[in-house]
Short mmCIF file of C-alpha atoms in Angstrom, two decimals:
data_model
loop_
_atom_site.label_atom_id
_atom_site.label_comp_id
_atom_site.label_asym_id
_atom_site.label_seq_id
_atom_site.Cartn_x
_atom_site.Cartn_y
_atom_site.Cartn_z
CA MET A 1 102.59 -109.41 52.67
CA LYS A 2 105.42 -110.95 54.67
CA ILE A 3 107.24 -108.53 56.96
CA LEU A 4 110.36 -109.32 58.97
CA LEU A 5 111.51 -106.94 61.71
CA ALA A 6 114.98 -107.26 63.23
CA GLU A 7 117.27 -105.46 65.63
CA ALA A 8 120.90 -105.35 64.51
CA PRO A 9 122.73 -107.50 67.09
CA PHE A 10 125.71 -106.28 69.05
CA SER A 11 128.97 -107.41 67.48
CA TYR A 12 131.10 -107.01 70.62
CA THR A 13 131.05 -109.55 73.44
CA ASP A 14 130.85 -107.56 76.67
CA SER A 15 127.07 -107.85 77.11
CA ILE A 16 127.26 -111.57 76.32
CA ILE A 17 129.87 -112.06 79.04
CA LYS A 18 127.48 -110.43 81.50
CA GLY A 19 124.53 -112.54 80.33
CA GLU A 20 122.50 -109.47 79.45
CA ARG A 21 119.82 -109.43 76.75
CA TYR A 22 116.55 -107.50 76.42
CA PHE A 23 113.44 -107.73 74.27
CA PRO A 24 113.59 -105.10 71.48
CA LEU A 25 110.72 -102.85 72.52
CA GLY A 26 110.97 -100.60 69.45
CA ILE A 27 110.25 -103.28 66.87
CA GLY A 28 107.94 -104.98 69.36
CA TYR A 29 105.66 -101.94 69.33
CA ILE A 30 105.90 -101.62 65.54
CA ALA A 31 105.01 -105.30 65.06
CA SER A 32 101.95 -105.13 67.31
CA TYR A 33 100.68 -101.97 65.60
CA ILE A 34 101.15 -102.93 61.95
CA ARG A 35 99.79 -106.47 62.31
CA GLN A 36 96.37 -105.04 63.17
CA SER A 37 95.79 -104.55 59.44
CA PRO A 38 94.71 -107.68 57.53
CA GLY A 39 97.07 -109.31 55.05
CA ARG A 40 100.23 -108.63 57.02
CA ASP A 41 102.28 -111.60 58.22
CA VAL A 42 104.66 -110.04 60.73
CA LYS A 43 107.65 -111.77 62.33
CA ILE A 44 110.38 -110.59 64.69
CA PHE A 45 113.84 -112.01 64.14
CA ILE A 46 116.12 -112.66 67.10
CA GLY A 47 119.51 -114.30 66.57
CA ASP A 48 122.97 -113.98 65.08
CA MET A 49 123.98 -113.15 61.52
CA LEU A 50 124.08 -116.76 60.34
CA GLN A 51 120.59 -117.36 61.68
CA PHE A 52 119.42 -114.15 60.04
CA GLU A 53 120.73 -115.28 56.66
CA LYS A 54 118.89 -118.59 57.03
CA ALA A 55 115.65 -116.89 58.10
CA VAL A 56 115.70 -114.50 55.13
CA SER A 57 116.43 -117.32 52.66
CA ARG A 58 113.70 -119.50 54.16
CA ASP A 59 110.91 -116.93 54.57
CA LEU A 60 111.64 -114.61 51.61
CA PRO A 61 109.98 -111.58 53.22
CA ASP A 62 108.55 -108.80 51.06
CA VAL A 63 109.69 -106.12 53.53
CA VAL A 64 112.52 -106.17 56.06
CA GLY A 65 112.74 -103.50 58.74
CA ILE A 66 116.04 -103.19 60.62
CA THR A 67 116.65 -100.99 63.65
CA CYS A 68 120.13 -100.09 64.84
CA MET A 69 122.08 -98.07 67.35
CA THR A 70 125.24 -96.21 66.36
CA ASN A 71 127.61 -99.05 67.27
CA THR A 72 125.42 -101.67 65.52
CA TYR A 73 125.20 -99.64 62.31
CA PRO A 74 127.96 -101.75 60.63
CA THR A 75 126.02 -104.91 61.50
CA ALA A 76 122.83 -103.40 60.06
CA ALA A 77 124.70 -102.71 56.81
CA GLN A 78 125.72 -106.37 56.62
CA MET A 79 122.11 -107.43 57.21
CA VAL A 80 120.96 -105.24 54.32
CA GLN A 81 123.46 -106.91 52.01
CA ILE A 82 122.33 -110.37 53.16
CA VAL A 83 118.70 -109.54 52.37
CA LYS A 84 119.40 -108.12 48.91
CA LYS A 85 121.63 -111.04 48.01
CA SER A 86 118.88 -113.49 48.93
CA ASN A 87 115.95 -111.49 47.54
CA PRO A 88 116.80 -108.42 45.43
CA ARG A 89 113.12 -107.40 45.18
CA CYS A 90 112.67 -107.17 48.94
CA ARG A 91 112.11 -103.63 50.22
CA ILE A 92 114.40 -102.69 53.12
CA ILE A 93 113.68 -99.88 55.57
CA LEU A 94 116.18 -98.90 58.29
CA GLY A 95 115.33 -97.04 61.50
CA GLY A 96 116.46 -96.51 65.07
CA GLN A 97 118.69 -94.14 66.99
CA HIS A 98 121.51 -93.87 64.49
CA VAL A 99 119.30 -93.51 61.44
CA SER A 100 117.27 -90.79 63.16
CA SER A 101 120.49 -88.93 63.94
CA VAL A 102 122.25 -88.94 60.56
CA HIS A 103 119.30 -89.36 58.14
CA ALA A 104 120.23 -89.45 54.46
CA ASP A 105 123.87 -90.36 55.13
CA VAL A 106 122.70 -93.93 55.68
CA LEU A 107 121.36 -94.23 52.12
CA ARG A 108 124.65 -92.83 50.83
CA ASP A 109 126.62 -95.34 52.93
CA ILE A 110 124.46 -98.36 52.06
CA PRO A 111 123.44 -98.35 48.39
CA GLU A 112 121.37 -101.53 48.85
CA ALA A 113 119.05 -99.85 51.41
CA ASP A 114 115.76 -98.53 50.03
CA PHE A 115 114.16 -96.41 52.78
CA LEU A 116 114.82 -94.85 56.17
CA ALA A 117 112.43 -94.22 59.06
CA VAL A 118 113.25 -91.13 61.14
CA GLY A 119 111.64 -90.79 64.57
CA GLU A 120 109.03 -93.04 66.15
CA GLY A 121 108.20 -95.99 63.94
CA GLU A 122 104.69 -97.29 64.53
CA ILE A 123 102.58 -94.88 62.47
CA LEU A 124 105.38 -94.29 59.96
CA MET A 125 105.71 -98.00 59.23
CA ASP A 126 101.95 -98.46 58.92
CA ARG A 127 101.66 -95.61 56.40
CA PHE A 128 104.71 -96.86 54.52
CA LEU A 129 103.13 -100.31 54.08
CA ARG A 130 99.83 -98.79 52.96
CA GLU A 131 101.60 -96.77 50.28
CA LEU A 132 103.66 -99.78 49.24
CA VAL A 133 100.58 -101.88 48.41
CA SER A 134 98.68 -99.00 46.83
CA GLY A 135 100.27 -99.55 43.41
CA LYS A 136 101.15 -95.86 43.10
CA PRO A 137 102.99 -95.02 46.33
CA ALA A 138 103.08 -91.36 47.31
CA TRP A 139 106.06 -91.51 49.61
CA GLU A 140 105.87 -87.79 50.26
CA HIS A 141 102.75 -88.48 52.35
CA VAL A 142 104.73 -90.49 54.92
CA PRO A 143 106.20 -88.08 57.52
CA GLY A 144 109.72 -89.08 58.56
CA LEU A 145 110.37 -91.27 55.50
CA VAL A 146 113.64 -90.90 53.59
CA TYR A 147 113.83 -92.44 50.12
CA ARG A 148 115.69 -92.33 46.84
CA ILE A 149 114.57 -90.24 43.90
CA SER A 150 116.10 -89.79 40.48
CA GLY A 151 119.47 -88.19 41.04
CA GLY A 152 119.26 -87.87 44.79
CA ILE A 153 117.56 -88.49 48.12
CA LYS A 154 114.26 -87.07 49.40
CA GLU A 155 113.56 -86.48 53.10
CA VAL A 156 109.95 -86.04 54.23
CA PRO A 157 109.87 -83.80 57.33
CA VAL A 158 109.09 -85.57 60.58
CA GLY A 159 105.63 -84.72 61.88
CA PRO A 160 104.75 -83.85 65.48
CA VAL A 161 105.15 -86.65 68.03
CA ASN A 162 102.08 -88.72 68.70
CA ASP A 163 100.43 -87.61 71.94
CA HIS A 164 98.07 -90.58 72.05
CA ILE A 165 100.51 -93.40 72.76
CA GLU A 166 97.77 -95.49 74.37
CA GLN A 167 96.50 -96.21 70.86
CA PHE A 168 99.43 -98.60 70.48
CA PRO A 169 98.87 -102.20 71.61
CA PHE A 170 101.30 -103.87 73.98
CA PRO A 171 104.57 -104.91 72.28
CA ALA A 172 104.28 -108.19 70.34
CA ARG A 173 106.04 -110.32 72.94
CA ASP A 174 104.17 -113.37 71.64
CA LEU A 175 106.32 -113.35 68.49
CA VAL A 176 109.48 -114.35 70.37
CA ASP A 177 110.62 -116.74 73.07
CA LEU A 178 110.86 -114.51 76.14
CA ASN A 179 112.91 -117.09 78.02
CA GLN A 180 116.00 -116.00 76.08
CA TYR A 181 115.95 -112.53 77.67
CA LYS A 182 117.83 -111.84 80.90
CA SER A 183 118.68 -108.63 82.67
CA HIS A 184 122.09 -107.80 84.08
CA PRO A 185 122.78 -110.08 87.10
CA GLN A 186 122.62 -107.09 89.44
CA MET A 187 119.12 -106.24 88.14
CA ARG A 188 117.81 -109.81 88.22
CA PHE A 189 115.21 -110.04 90.98
CA GLY A 190 112.92 -112.73 89.62
CA ARG A 191 112.68 -115.99 87.72
CA SER A 192 112.71 -114.26 84.31
CA THR A 193 112.76 -110.73 82.90
CA ALA A 194 110.56 -108.54 80.71
CA SER A 195 111.11 -104.91 79.75
CA MET A 196 108.58 -102.08 79.38
CA ILE A 197 108.30 -98.37 78.82
CA THR A 198 105.49 -96.36 80.38
CA SER A 199 106.39 -92.96 78.92
CA ARG A 200 108.20 -91.35 76.01
CA GLY A 201 110.19 -88.18 75.54
CA CYS A 202 112.54 -86.13 77.71
CA PRO A 203 112.35 -82.33 78.12
CA TRP A 204 115.88 -81.96 79.49
CA LEU A 205 118.75 -80.74 77.29
CA CYS A 206 121.72 -82.83 78.42
CA THR A 207 124.52 -82.28 75.92
CA TYR A 208 125.63 -85.94 75.71
CA CYS A 209 122.21 -87.56 75.13
CA SER A 210 120.52 -88.37 71.81
CA SER A 211 117.28 -90.01 72.99
CA HIS A 212 115.32 -87.02 71.71
CA VAL A 213 116.06 -87.88 68.07
CA THR A 214 113.58 -90.77 68.21
CA MET A 215 111.30 -89.98 71.16
CA GLY A 216 111.28 -86.18 71.00
CA ARG A 217 111.47 -83.78 73.92
CA LYS A 218 107.76 -83.73 74.75
CA TYR A 219 106.98 -85.95 77.73
CA ARG A 220 104.06 -88.31 77.03
CA PHE A 221 102.93 -91.03 79.38
CA LEU A 222 100.62 -94.01 79.65
CA SER A 223 97.84 -94.02 82.24
CA ALA A 224 98.19 -96.04 85.42
CA ASP A 225 95.45 -98.42 84.23
CA TYR A 226 97.25 -99.07 80.94
CA VAL A 227 100.53 -99.72 82.78
CA LEU A 228 98.88 -102.12 85.26
CA ASN A 229 97.16 -104.03 82.44
CA GLU A 230 100.48 -104.55 80.67
CA ILE A 231 102.17 -105.68 83.90
CA GLN A 232 99.32 -108.13 84.50
CA GLU A 233 99.71 -109.56 80.99
CA ILE A 234 103.45 -110.01 81.53
CA TYR A 235 102.84 -111.69 84.89
CA HIS A 236 99.87 -113.93 84.05
CA ARG A 237 100.39 -114.71 80.35
CA TYR A 238 104.18 -114.97 80.26
CA HIS A 239 104.79 -115.92 83.92
CA ILE A 240 107.41 -113.22 84.39
CA ASN A 241 107.85 -111.43 87.73
CA ASN A 242 110.96 -109.29 87.09
CA ILE A 243 110.28 -106.12 85.07
CA ILE A 244 112.70 -103.51 83.74
CA LEU A 245 111.14 -100.09 83.12
CA TRP A 246 113.28 -98.36 80.51
CA ASP A 247 111.60 -94.94 80.70
CA ASP A 248 114.12 -92.12 80.67
CA LEU A 249 112.02 -90.37 83.34
CA PHE A 250 109.72 -92.81 85.10
CA THR A 251 109.42 -90.59 88.20
CA LEU A 252 108.84 -87.26 86.44
CA ASN A 253 105.11 -87.13 87.31
CA HIS A 254 104.81 -87.98 91.01
CA ASP A 255 101.00 -88.25 90.96
CA ARG A 256 101.17 -90.85 88.18
CA VAL A 257 103.92 -92.83 89.90
CA HIS A 258 101.88 -92.84 93.12
CA GLU A 259 98.79 -94.07 91.25
CA ILE A 260 100.71 -96.83 89.42
CA CYS A 261 102.24 -98.06 92.68
CA GLU A 262 98.91 -98.03 94.49
CA LYS A 263 97.35 -100.14 91.73
CA ILE A 264 100.22 -102.64 91.80
CA ILE A 265 99.89 -102.98 95.58
CA LYS A 266 96.11 -103.45 95.43
CA SER A 267 96.43 -106.00 92.61
CA GLY A 268 98.47 -108.31 94.84
CA LEU A 269 100.97 -109.01 92.06
CA ASN A 270 104.21 -110.47 93.41
CA ILE A 271 106.58 -108.59 91.13
CA ASN A 272 109.97 -106.91 91.41
CA TRP A 273 111.00 -104.06 89.17
CA PHE A 274 113.80 -101.72 88.21
CA CYS A 275 113.48 -98.18 86.83
CA GLN A 276 115.49 -95.10 85.90
CA SER A 277 115.13 -91.61 87.34
CA ARG A 278 116.71 -88.22 87.69
CA THR A 279 117.95 -87.54 91.20
CA ASP A 280 115.90 -84.33 91.40
CA ARG A 281 112.63 -86.18 90.63
CA LEU A 282 112.38 -88.34 93.74
CA ASN A 283 111.39 -87.73 97.35
CA GLN A 284 110.98 -89.92 100.41
CA GLU A 285 107.23 -90.42 99.98
CA ILE A 286 107.59 -91.61 96.37
CA ALA A 287 110.56 -93.84 97.23
CA ASP A 288 108.58 -95.47 100.05
CA ILE A 289 105.53 -96.34 97.94
CA MET A 290 107.71 -97.52 95.06
CA ARG A 291 109.41 -99.98 97.41
CA ARG A 292 106.05 -101.22 98.69
CA ALA A 293 104.99 -101.79 95.07
CA GLY A 294 108.02 -103.98 94.38
CA CYS A 295 110.71 -101.56 93.20
CA LYS A 296 114.07 -103.15 93.97
CA MET A 297 116.49 -100.77 92.31
CA ILE A 298 116.60 -97.29 90.77
CA SER A 299 119.28 -96.24 88.31
CA PHE A 300 120.33 -92.59 88.30
CA GLY A 301 122.26 -90.87 85.53
CA ILE A 302 124.50 -88.84 87.85
CA GLU A 303 127.23 -88.41 85.21
CA SER A 304 129.73 -86.35 87.22
CA GLY A 305 130.93 -85.58 90.72
CA ASN A 306 132.08 -82.11 89.72
CA GLU A 307 129.63 -79.19 89.88
CA LYS A 308 131.32 -77.37 87.00
CA THR A 309 130.98 -80.38 84.73
CA LEU A 310 127.32 -80.90 85.68
CA GLU A 311 126.59 -77.31 84.76
CA ARG A 312 128.43 -77.52 81.45
CA ILE A 313 126.62 -80.68 80.32
CA ARG A 314 123.29 -79.05 81.32
CA LYS A 315 122.42 -81.72 83.84
CA ASN A 316 120.97 -79.02 86.10
CA VAL A 317 121.38 -81.04 89.30
CA LYS A 318 123.41 -80.19 92.40
CA LEU A 319 125.53 -82.82 94.13
CA ASP A 320 123.84 -82.29 97.50
CA VAL A 321 120.53 -83.24 95.82
CA VAL A 322 122.16 -86.41 94.47
CA THR A 323 123.37 -87.35 97.95
CA GLN A 324 119.97 -86.62 99.49
CA THR A 325 118.12 -88.75 96.92
CA ILE A 326 120.43 -91.72 97.46
CA GLY A 327 119.56 -91.35 101.13
CA PHE A 328 115.82 -91.49 100.32
CA CYS A 329 116.35 -94.79 98.54
CA ARG A 330 118.48 -96.31 101.29
CA LYS A 331 115.84 -95.41 103.90
CA ALA A 332 113.10 -96.95 101.72
CA GLY A 333 115.15 -100.12 101.13
CA ILE A 334 115.68 -99.54 97.40
CA ARG A 335 119.06 -100.34 95.92
CA THR A 336 120.73 -97.57 93.94
CA GLN A 337 122.79 -97.59 90.78
CA GLY A 338 124.59 -94.53 89.50
CA SER A 339 126.13 -94.06 86.06
CA PHE A 340 129.05 -91.70 85.50
CA ILE A 341 130.79 -90.37 82.41
CA LEU A 342 134.52 -89.67 82.45
CA GLY A 343 136.45 -87.75 79.83
CA PHE A 344 134.20 -85.11 78.31
CA PRO A 345 136.26 -83.36 75.58
CA TRP A 346 137.11 -80.40 77.81
CA GLU A 347 137.25 -82.23 81.17
CA THR A 348 140.49 -82.19 83.15
CA LYS A 349 142.05 -85.12 84.96
CA GLU A 350 141.29 -83.44 88.29
CA GLU A 351 137.60 -83.11 87.41
CA MET A 352 137.48 -86.81 86.55
CA GLU A 353 139.10 -87.58 89.91
CA ASP A 354 136.32 -85.56 91.56
CA THR A 355 133.78 -87.91 89.99
CA ILE A 356 135.59 -91.01 91.25
CA LYS A 357 135.84 -89.57 94.76
CA PHE A 358 132.18 -88.53 94.83
CA ALA A 359 131.02 -91.95 93.66
CA SER A 360 133.12 -93.69 96.31
CA ARG A 361 131.60 -91.70 99.17
CA SER A 362 128.07 -91.57 97.76
CA ASN A 363 126.61 -94.72 99.38
CA LEU A 364 125.55 -96.05 95.98
CA ASP A 365 125.16 -99.81 95.78
CA ILE A 366 126.40 -99.97 92.19
CA ALA A 367 128.39 -97.48 90.13
CA LEU A 368 128.94 -97.72 86.40
CA PHE A 369 131.73 -95.67 84.84
CA PHE A 370 131.91 -95.01 81.10
CA SER A 371 134.42 -93.14 79.02
CA PHE A 372 132.71 -90.34 77.14
CA THR A 373 131.55 -91.36 73.68
CA PRO A 374 130.11 -88.66 71.40
CA TYR A 375 127.03 -89.62 69.38
CA PRO A 376 125.43 -88.00 66.35
CA GLY A 377 122.38 -86.02 67.39
CA THR A 378 123.98 -84.73 70.59
CA THR A 379 125.35 -81.28 71.35
CA GLU A 380 128.74 -82.84 72.09
CA TRP A 381 128.98 -84.24 68.54
CA GLN A 382 129.83 -80.79 67.20
CA TYR A 383 133.07 -80.83 69.18
CA VAL A 384 134.38 -83.95 67.47
CA PRO A 385 136.99 -82.90 64.90
CA GLU A 386 136.18 -83.92 61.33
CA GLU A 387 139.35 -85.98 61.02
CA ALA A 388 138.26 -88.05 64.03
CA LYS A 389 134.82 -88.93 62.68
CA PRO A 390 134.31 -92.34 61.02
CA ARG A 391 135.68 -92.61 57.50
CA ASN A 392 133.78 -95.81 56.76
CA ILE A 393 130.85 -97.79 58.14
CA GLY A 394 133.04 -100.20 60.09
CA GLU A 395 134.51 -97.47 62.29
CA TRP A 396 131.07 -96.74 63.80
CA GLU A 397 131.36 -100.01 65.71
CA ARG A 398 133.61 -98.36 68.28
CA PHE A 399 131.09 -95.65 69.11
CA VAL A 400 129.90 -97.45 72.22
CA CYS A 401 130.10 -96.63 75.92
CA ASN A 402 132.35 -99.59 76.61
CA ASN A 403 135.76 -99.34 78.18
CA LEU A 404 137.24 -102.22 76.18
CA TYR A 405 136.10 -101.15 72.72
CA GLY A 406 134.79 -97.57 72.81
CA ARG A 407 136.15 -94.38 71.27
CA THR A 408 136.58 -91.18 73.23
CA TRP A 409 138.11 -87.73 72.81
CA ASN A 410 139.57 -85.80 75.71
CA SER A 411 141.96 -82.86 75.68
CA CYS A 412 143.99 -84.17 78.64
CA LEU A 413 144.09 -87.96 78.29
CA ASP A 414 144.55 -90.10 75.20
CA GLN A 415 142.55 -93.26 74.48
CA LYS A 416 144.92 -95.50 76.43
CA HIS A 417 144.95 -93.36 79.55
CA MET A 418 141.19 -92.85 79.44
CA LYS A 419 140.72 -96.62 79.62
CA ILE A 420 143.06 -96.74 82.59
CA MET A 421 141.11 -93.93 84.26
CA VAL A 422 137.79 -95.79 83.88
CA SER A 423 139.36 -99.01 85.18
CA LYS A 424 140.74 -97.06 88.14
CA ALA A 425 137.25 -95.70 88.87
CA HIS A 426 135.73 -99.19 88.99
CA TRP A 427 138.58 -100.49 91.12
CA LYS A 428 138.35 -97.65 93.65
CA PHE A 429 134.58 -97.96 93.93
CA TYR A 430 134.18 -101.72 94.23
CA PHE A 431 137.32 -102.95 95.89
CA ARG A 432 136.80 -101.20 99.22
CA PHE A 433 135.99 -103.10 102.39
CA SER A 434 132.89 -100.98 103.06
CA GLN A 435 131.54 -101.60 99.54
CA ILE A 436 132.27 -105.33 99.60
CA PHE A 437 130.59 -105.59 103.02
CA ARG A 438 127.54 -103.65 101.77
CA MET A 439 127.13 -105.90 98.75
CA VAL A 440 127.61 -109.14 100.70
CA LYS A 441 125.15 -107.97 103.34
CA ARG A 442 122.45 -107.46 100.68
CA ILE A 443 122.74 -110.92 99.13
CA ALA A 444 119.37 -112.62 99.60
CA SER A 445 119.76 -115.88 97.66
CA ALA A 446 122.25 -118.35 96.22
CA GLU A 447 121.38 -117.11 92.73
CA GLU A 448 122.21 -113.55 93.72
CA LEU A 449 125.50 -114.69 95.26
CA VAL A 450 126.45 -116.41 92.00
CA ALA A 451 125.44 -113.27 90.08
CA TYR A 452 127.70 -111.07 92.23
CA ILE A 453 130.62 -113.48 91.87
CA LYS A 454 130.20 -113.48 88.09
CA ALA A 455 129.95 -109.68 88.03
CA ALA A 456 133.15 -109.40 90.10
CA PHE A 457 135.02 -111.74 87.77
CA ASN A 458 133.76 -109.84 84.71
CA LEU A 459 134.92 -106.56 86.21
CA LEU A 460 138.33 -107.95 87.10
CA TYR A 461 138.60 -109.48 83.63
CA SER A 462 137.97 -106.18 81.87
CA ILE A 463 140.36 -104.25 84.16
CA LEU A 464 143.17 -106.78 83.79
CA LYS A 465 142.64 -106.98 80.03
CA ILE A 466 143.09 -103.23 79.67
CA LEU A 467 146.14 -103.17 81.94
CA SER A 468 147.75 -106.11 80.12
CA ARG A 469 147.21 -104.43 76.75
CA ASN A 470 148.92 -101.28 77.97
CA PHE A 471 151.76 -103.28 79.49
CA LYS A 472 152.36 -105.06 76.18
CA LYS A 473 152.36 -101.74 74.32
CA ARG A 474 154.92 -100.34 76.77
CA ARG A 475 157.21 -103.32 76.19
CA LEU A 476 156.96 -102.86 72.43
#
């Protein structure tokens, strides 16, 4: 059986301008797990739509699995049509964040699609393939599967999350050319980049986040030995020394983080790495050992500089804790990145200004500002008026946290003024003498200098593009 797995590519250009591209861990894990069974020829597709069409026509896969985010849902729909046009008998199964959020709506939107995978995909996909080759598939025995029945659509309830995630092999990185993947210039601390996750699930209840629809809320983690073995494979087999850890909560369990760092240090691996954390899950001791183990930067989802907003979005973090944690990192020599959301539906202009002011005095090395974008599967989605929700597949493309293309809803500022607000935030944070001096002082190589120059030009480009658009509209 020939199986092709693909991630719907982004159709907007912002990430391309920044030179940012990451290995698709989701389908990488699925590929490595399902290929353990004999008779399965598994491939991962990476490329644009034209290349996808050629690959499907050339290989004629029996099964195509496509994963998509909300903003890449329109692209996924196009991919489905390409597959069915080339090979009508091919079975197509869609999964990913968006599918796990809206379920059966996808089959109603895309009549050519055959199945949906809701939740984590490894075991689901394996059981699906077993049923497919059985001759008499009992789809109701595949938890999380959504499929068509006579006169309607059947959804099999999602089972409990898998606690034993160490049963999954490392992602199938050997199926792609890893040289094509690069992190954001400001996260590029080595000759090439690989991405990993060492845990799954998040127990917090932030109102704007939908990660729980695929990973669940139960926190599950890989052992320190498993993590070290994967890092060693990345370093020795693929000759990569820059690693991005995409865990939502890498630092949740301090004992595990300490053990992982100790093993990295003892191994003598010359690696640099980036991770994400909550500001209330880090202390000076952990920051110090993370730096010794090669951690170069930590990204924090700070979200707001207003206590009232933090409480309303259930972030459950105080601003003095945020400031203290940034101080831990600075003392340890770890760079800090903070992400902020402006324009929650009920947020006032003054509360947004509080966020900009807090970010500017926070001592962060990098700040990322996004206009609020509501996603299916989040608490905030219920506040989006029905008339504002997408009326066709194409409109989902704008559901992206991107100031040039994204959609947002705020009671005080319209779309145009929200874009100006986000541009203002970036301008006020970066174009200060103290911030420019801090960034220049940290430059350690010619490559990093070039990366910062490119990042500055990209930022200026996006700000000027938004301002010019609004100027043209005014003149009209």
